[in-house]
Short mmCIF file of C-alpha atoms in Angstrom, two decimals:
data_model
loop_
_atom_site.label_atom_id
_atom_site.label_comp_id
_atom_site.label_asym_id
_atom_site.label_seq_id
_atom_site.Cartn_x
_atom_site.Cartn_y
_atom_site.Cartn_z
CA ASN A 7 -23.98 8.54 -4.97
CA LEU A 8 -23.46 7.62 -8.63
CA SER A 9 -20.06 6.12 -7.95
CA THR A 10 -18.86 2.54 -8.31
CA VAL A 11 -15.68 3.51 -6.47
CA SER A 12 -16.04 2.65 -2.78
CA GLU A 13 -12.75 4.15 -1.63
CA PHE A 14 -9.92 6.40 -2.76
CA VAL A 15 -6.18 6.00 -2.27
CA PHE A 16 -3.84 8.91 -1.58
CA VAL A 17 -0.58 8.91 -3.48
CA GLY A 18 2.20 8.89 -0.87
CA LEU A 19 4.56 11.79 -0.45
CA SER A 20 7.45 9.33 -0.58
CA ASP A 21 8.01 5.59 -0.95
CA ALA A 22 11.35 5.50 0.88
CA PRO A 23 10.90 4.39 4.55
CA GLU A 24 13.62 6.77 5.79
CA THR A 25 12.08 9.73 4.00
CA ARG A 26 8.59 8.84 5.23
CA LEU A 27 9.81 8.75 8.83
CA LEU A 28 11.56 12.10 8.43
CA LEU A 29 8.45 13.67 6.89
CA PHE A 30 6.28 12.17 9.63
CA VAL A 31 8.40 13.77 12.36
CA LEU A 32 8.55 17.10 10.51
CA PHE A 33 4.81 17.35 9.85
CA LEU A 34 3.96 16.11 13.35
CA LEU A 35 6.10 18.87 14.88
CA ILE A 36 4.50 21.48 12.59
CA TYR A 37 1.01 20.22 13.50
CA LEU A 38 1.72 20.23 17.24
CA ALA A 39 3.24 23.73 17.01
CA THR A 40 0.15 24.90 15.11
CA LEU A 41 -2.16 23.48 17.76
CA ALA A 42 -0.10 24.99 20.58
CA GLY A 43 0.10 28.45 18.96
CA ASN A 44 -3.58 28.76 18.08
CA ILE A 45 -4.86 27.25 21.34
CA THR A 46 -2.64 29.65 23.30
CA LEU A 47 -3.96 32.58 21.28
CA LEU A 48 -7.56 31.45 21.80
CA VAL A 49 -7.01 31.11 25.56
CA ALA A 50 -5.44 34.58 25.73
CA ILE A 51 -8.31 36.19 23.79
CA SER A 52 -11.03 34.44 25.79
CA THR A 53 -9.53 34.96 29.27
CA ASP A 54 -7.89 38.40 29.04
CA SER A 55 -10.41 41.23 29.43
CA GLN A 56 -8.18 43.67 27.53
CA LEU A 57 -8.62 41.56 24.39
CA HIS A 58 -12.42 41.55 24.53
CA SER A 59 -12.80 43.84 21.53
CA PRO A 60 -14.07 43.44 17.94
CA MET A 61 -10.61 43.02 16.43
CA TYR A 62 -9.69 40.20 18.77
CA SER A 63 -13.06 38.47 18.47
CA PHE A 64 -12.33 38.14 14.74
CA LEU A 65 -8.79 37.00 15.54
CA GLY A 66 -10.27 34.32 17.81
CA ASN A 67 -12.38 33.05 14.91
CA LEU A 68 -9.28 33.03 12.72
CA SER A 69 -7.39 30.96 15.31
CA LEU A 70 -10.29 28.49 15.48
CA LEU A 71 -10.21 28.11 11.69
CA ASP A 72 -6.44 27.64 11.83
CA LEU A 73 -6.99 24.84 14.32
CA LEU A 74 -9.58 23.11 12.13
CA CYS A 75 -7.75 23.45 8.80
CA PRO A 76 -4.76 21.16 9.54
CA THR A 77 -6.83 18.90 11.83
CA ILE A 78 -9.03 17.96 8.87
CA THR A 79 -6.11 16.78 6.70
CA VAL A 80 -2.88 16.28 8.65
CA PRO A 81 -3.81 13.28 10.90
CA LYS A 82 -4.73 11.22 7.82
CA MET A 83 -1.47 12.26 6.13
CA LEU A 84 0.53 11.28 9.24
CA GLY A 85 -1.19 7.89 9.26
CA ALA A 86 -0.26 7.38 5.61
CA LEU A 87 3.37 8.27 6.30
CA LEU A 88 3.77 6.10 9.40
CA LEU A 89 1.39 3.18 8.80
CA GLU A 90 1.01 3.42 4.99
CA ASN A 91 -2.74 3.63 5.56
CA ARG A 92 -3.53 5.60 2.42
CA GLU A 93 -7.12 4.50 1.84
CA ILE A 94 -10.14 6.68 2.57
CA SER A 95 -13.78 5.72 2.01
CA PHE A 96 -15.96 7.56 -0.49
CA SER A 97 -18.05 9.08 2.31
CA GLY A 98 -14.89 9.91 4.30
CA CYS A 99 -13.43 11.70 1.29
CA LEU A 100 -16.70 13.60 0.81
CA PHE A 101 -16.73 14.71 4.46
CA GLN A 102 -13.06 15.73 4.38
CA HIS A 103 -13.62 17.68 1.15
CA PHE A 104 -16.68 19.48 2.54
CA SER A 105 -14.98 20.35 5.82
CA PHE A 106 -11.79 21.62 4.23
CA ILE A 107 -13.49 23.79 1.60
CA ALA A 108 -15.81 25.18 4.29
CA VAL A 109 -12.86 26.20 6.48
CA VAL A 110 -10.91 27.73 3.58
CA GLY A 111 -13.96 29.63 2.33
CA THR A 112 -14.84 30.88 5.80
CA GLU A 113 -11.27 32.13 6.28
CA ILE A 114 -11.42 34.09 3.01
CA PHE A 115 -14.64 35.83 4.10
CA LEU A 116 -13.31 36.39 7.62
CA LEU A 117 -10.15 38.08 6.34
CA THR A 118 -12.39 40.42 4.32
CA VAL A 119 -14.40 41.29 7.43
CA MET A 120 -11.15 41.89 9.33
CA ALA A 121 -10.02 44.27 6.57
CA TYR A 122 -13.25 46.27 7.04
CA ASP A 123 -12.61 46.29 10.79
CA ARG A 124 -9.13 47.75 10.19
CA TYR A 125 -10.63 50.35 7.83
CA VAL A 126 -13.03 51.54 10.53
CA ALA A 127 -10.24 51.58 13.13
CA VAL A 128 -7.95 53.79 10.99
CA CYS A 129 -10.46 55.97 9.14
CA HIS A 130 -13.09 56.41 11.90
CA PRO A 131 -11.19 55.89 15.17
CA LEU A 132 -13.55 58.03 17.29
CA ARG A 133 -16.62 56.16 16.04
CA TYR A 134 -14.99 52.72 16.05
CA LEU A 135 -16.78 51.31 19.10
CA SER A 136 -20.14 52.73 18.03
CA ILE A 137 -19.80 51.22 14.53
CA MET A 138 -18.14 47.90 15.37
CA THR A 139 -20.46 46.87 18.15
CA MET A 140 -20.19 43.36 19.56
CA LYS A 141 -23.63 42.58 18.10
CA LEU A 142 -22.46 43.57 14.61
CA CYS A 143 -19.23 41.60 15.08
CA ALA A 144 -21.21 38.51 16.09
CA HIS A 145 -23.44 38.86 13.02
CA LEU A 146 -20.42 39.34 10.73
CA ALA A 147 -18.64 36.33 12.21
CA MET A 148 -21.73 34.12 11.88
CA GLY A 149 -22.18 35.40 8.33
CA THR A 150 -18.66 34.32 7.35
CA TRP A 151 -19.25 30.81 8.75
CA ALA A 152 -22.62 30.51 7.01
CA ALA A 153 -21.17 31.71 3.69
CA GLY A 154 -18.28 29.27 4.00
CA LEU A 155 -20.61 26.33 4.69
CA LEU A 156 -22.97 27.20 1.81
CA ASN A 157 -20.04 27.67 -0.58
CA SER A 158 -18.62 24.28 0.44
CA LEU A 159 -22.02 22.61 0.11
CA LEU A 160 -22.28 23.84 -3.48
CA HIS A 161 -18.75 22.74 -4.44
CA THR A 162 -19.08 19.34 -2.73
CA SER A 163 -22.41 18.59 -4.40
CA LEU A 164 -20.97 19.51 -7.81
CA VAL A 165 -17.91 17.28 -7.36
CA PHE A 166 -19.30 14.20 -5.60
CA THR A 167 -22.42 13.73 -7.72
CA LEU A 168 -20.13 12.89 -10.65
CA SER A 169 -19.46 9.27 -11.64
CA PHE A 170 -16.27 7.64 -10.37
CA CYS A 171 -15.82 4.27 -12.03
CA GLY A 172 -12.14 3.98 -12.91
CA PRO A 173 -8.92 5.19 -11.28
CA ASN A 174 -9.15 5.96 -7.56
CA LYS A 175 -5.66 7.27 -6.75
CA ILE A 176 -5.81 10.88 -5.55
CA GLN A 177 -2.69 12.85 -6.42
CA GLN A 178 -2.78 14.75 -3.16
CA TYR A 179 -2.60 14.12 0.58
CA TYR A 180 -6.28 15.02 1.10
CA CYS A 181 -9.51 15.16 -0.93
CA ASP A 182 -9.25 18.42 -2.83
CA ILE A 183 -11.27 19.66 -5.82
CA PRO A 184 -8.75 19.39 -8.70
CA PRO A 185 -7.39 15.86 -7.98
CA VAL A 186 -10.88 14.44 -7.28
CA LEU A 187 -12.29 15.98 -10.47
CA ALA A 188 -9.42 14.42 -12.42
CA LEU A 189 -10.63 10.92 -11.39
CA SER A 190 -14.20 11.30 -12.66
CA CYS A 191 -15.18 9.17 -15.65
CA SER A 192 -17.97 11.57 -16.66
CA SER A 193 -17.72 14.97 -18.31
CA THR A 194 -16.61 17.63 -15.83
CA ARG A 195 -16.42 20.67 -18.11
CA SER A 196 -19.77 22.24 -17.18
CA ARG A 197 -19.18 21.70 -13.47
CA GLU A 198 -15.66 23.05 -13.70
CA LEU A 199 -17.08 26.22 -15.25
CA VAL A 200 -19.60 26.55 -12.41
CA ILE A 201 -16.90 25.92 -9.78
CA LEU A 202 -14.55 28.42 -11.43
CA GLY A 203 -17.37 30.94 -11.77
CA VAL A 204 -18.52 30.69 -8.15
CA ALA A 205 -14.96 30.63 -6.80
CA GLY A 206 -14.01 33.52 -9.08
CA VAL A 207 -16.97 35.69 -8.08
CA LEU A 208 -16.72 35.02 -4.34
CA GLY A 209 -12.92 35.04 -4.23
CA SER A 210 -12.47 38.11 -6.40
CA GLY A 211 -15.30 39.88 -4.56
CA ALA A 212 -13.67 39.24 -1.19
CA CYS A 213 -10.30 40.28 -2.59
CA VAL A 214 -11.71 43.51 -4.07
CA LEU A 215 -13.37 44.46 -0.78
CA THR A 216 -10.09 43.83 1.04
CA VAL A 217 -8.11 45.91 -1.47
CA VAL A 218 -10.68 48.75 -1.36
CA SER A 219 -10.48 48.80 2.45
CA TYR A 220 -6.72 49.19 2.29
CA ILE A 221 -6.95 51.85 -0.43
CA TYR A 222 -9.16 53.93 1.87
CA ILE A 223 -6.71 53.30 4.72
CA LEU A 224 -3.82 54.48 2.53
CA LEU A 225 -5.73 57.60 1.41
CA GLU A 226 -6.57 58.42 5.04
CA ILE A 227 -2.91 58.09 6.03
CA LEU A 228 -1.78 60.35 3.17
CA ALA A 229 -4.46 62.93 4.00
CA ARG A 230 -3.54 63.26 7.68
CA LYS A 231 0.21 63.84 7.28
CA SER A 232 0.66 63.63 11.05
CA PRO A 233 3.96 62.46 12.60
CA GLY A 234 4.06 58.77 13.42
CA ILE A 235 0.91 57.99 11.42
CA TRP A 236 2.70 55.45 9.19
CA HIS A 237 4.05 53.55 12.18
CA LYS A 238 0.65 53.56 13.91
CA ALA A 239 -1.18 52.41 10.79
CA PHE A 240 1.35 49.66 10.12
CA SER A 241 1.11 48.40 13.69
CA THR A 242 -2.69 48.36 13.29
CA CYS A 243 -2.85 46.72 9.86
CA GLY A 244 0.55 45.07 9.29
CA SER A 245 -0.31 41.68 10.77
CA HIS A 246 -3.59 41.37 8.90
CA LEU A 247 -2.04 42.50 5.61
CA THR A 248 0.75 39.92 5.94
CA VAL A 249 -1.76 37.12 6.60
CA VAL A 250 -3.94 38.23 3.67
CA CYS A 251 -1.03 38.20 1.20
CA LEU A 252 0.14 34.77 2.38
CA PHE A 253 -3.32 33.17 2.32
CA TYR A 254 -4.67 34.71 -0.88
CA GLY A 255 -1.50 34.03 -2.84
CA THR A 256 -1.54 30.29 -2.15
CA THR A 257 -5.31 29.73 -2.48
CA ILE A 258 -5.58 31.62 -5.78
CA CYS A 259 -2.71 29.57 -7.23
CA THR A 260 -4.61 26.38 -6.33
CA TYR A 261 -8.28 27.07 -7.13
CA ILE A 262 -8.72 29.98 -9.54
CA ARG A 263 -7.57 28.16 -12.66
CA PRO A 264 -8.82 25.45 -15.07
CA SER A 265 -8.10 21.78 -14.39
CA PHE A 266 -5.86 21.29 -17.46
CA THR A 267 -3.20 23.34 -15.67
CA TYR A 268 -3.32 20.96 -12.70
CA SER A 269 0.14 19.78 -11.63
CA PRO A 270 0.10 17.21 -8.78
CA HIS A 271 3.61 17.89 -7.51
CA ARG A 272 3.31 21.68 -7.59
CA ASP A 273 -0.18 21.68 -6.09
CA ARG A 274 0.94 19.41 -3.28
CA VAL A 275 3.58 21.96 -2.27
CA VAL A 276 1.24 24.95 -2.63
CA SER A 277 -1.54 23.25 -0.65
CA MET A 278 0.91 22.57 2.19
CA LEU A 279 1.64 26.31 2.32
CA TYR A 280 -1.95 27.33 3.09
CA GLY A 281 -3.00 24.04 4.68
CA MET A 282 -0.12 23.73 7.15
CA LEU A 283 2.27 26.68 7.17
CA THR A 284 -0.32 29.48 7.12
CA PRO A 285 -2.15 28.16 10.23
CA LEU A 286 1.27 27.85 11.91
CA LEU A 287 2.41 31.36 10.97
CA ASN A 288 -0.82 33.26 11.71
CA PRO A 289 -0.55 33.18 15.53
CA ILE A 290 3.17 33.93 15.28
CA ILE A 291 2.56 36.94 13.03
CA TYR A 292 -0.17 38.36 15.26
CA SER A 293 1.68 37.73 18.52
CA LEU A 294 5.01 39.16 17.32
CA ARG A 295 3.53 42.29 15.74
CA ASN A 296 0.93 43.13 18.36
CA LYS A 297 1.92 44.53 21.76
CA GLU A 298 -1.48 43.86 23.33
CA VAL A 299 -1.36 40.20 22.32
CA LYS A 300 2.21 39.84 23.62
CA CYS A 301 1.24 41.38 26.97
CA ALA A 302 -1.85 39.16 27.19
CA LEU A 303 0.23 36.05 26.44
CA LYS A 304 2.70 37.02 29.18
CA ARG A 305 -0.20 37.40 31.63
CA VAL A 306 -1.63 33.99 30.63
CA ILE A 307 1.77 32.32 31.00
CA SER A 308 2.36 33.97 34.38
CA ARG A 309 -1.06 32.78 35.62
CA VAL A 310 -0.31 29.25 34.45
#
């Protein structure tokens, strides 16, 4: 710890008491809805035997990540809105940064694994269960978590071993890479290049693998020319493709760019999209577009 700064202060979303109260209620409702949706989906996947398959094991991991992502940042933001408690210790900021980047990175890798799972389901349906064994799924899931943790460890060590000796106001509602880097009183250029390089290689690699999986899926659909194939493929891949577009679009806008393009107000809005709205929408997207999930949820509700 080379820092003389013992704590950071989050810049509030609003200074007007009425606006803060309104935002508190809004974000609290979104957070509670996110918890309810993802917990319900996790309960359905874990208790319903018809959902004990590779696809839904990955979906269970996604729901767990969508539970962790807002839980890392939103309670602190709610405290700042209601109690004006905007301070966070240096070690608290470090832990929040590490946890959030780990969850985001793990989700990127998990969505790539889910794209491969959809490729096998569409292009090799008869061999699906022999290829996507539960052992392989467990190894892939553990691999995504390990990769996310290692990626976050690298980024956190690069950011928090810098010197922080001046301003301590973070232009964000949580400890993210761009606003924390902007507060450092030492040169950040070399570390920014490393962060951009690592994020670019890992992010673009995951994105390319996802795109390639869907290209093969599209080629397989065009080659078959069987009636109803488009509807079947869309029902199989539509939910995942929607989640991928939503998540990748917002994360790329935030991280894959140099710090001189950093805009606090714009980044605050974009980060809320993938930090709060995406975890809320994911269980809704999967439950509305998937008949098996809807039937499982009905069975869970009826048992309750």
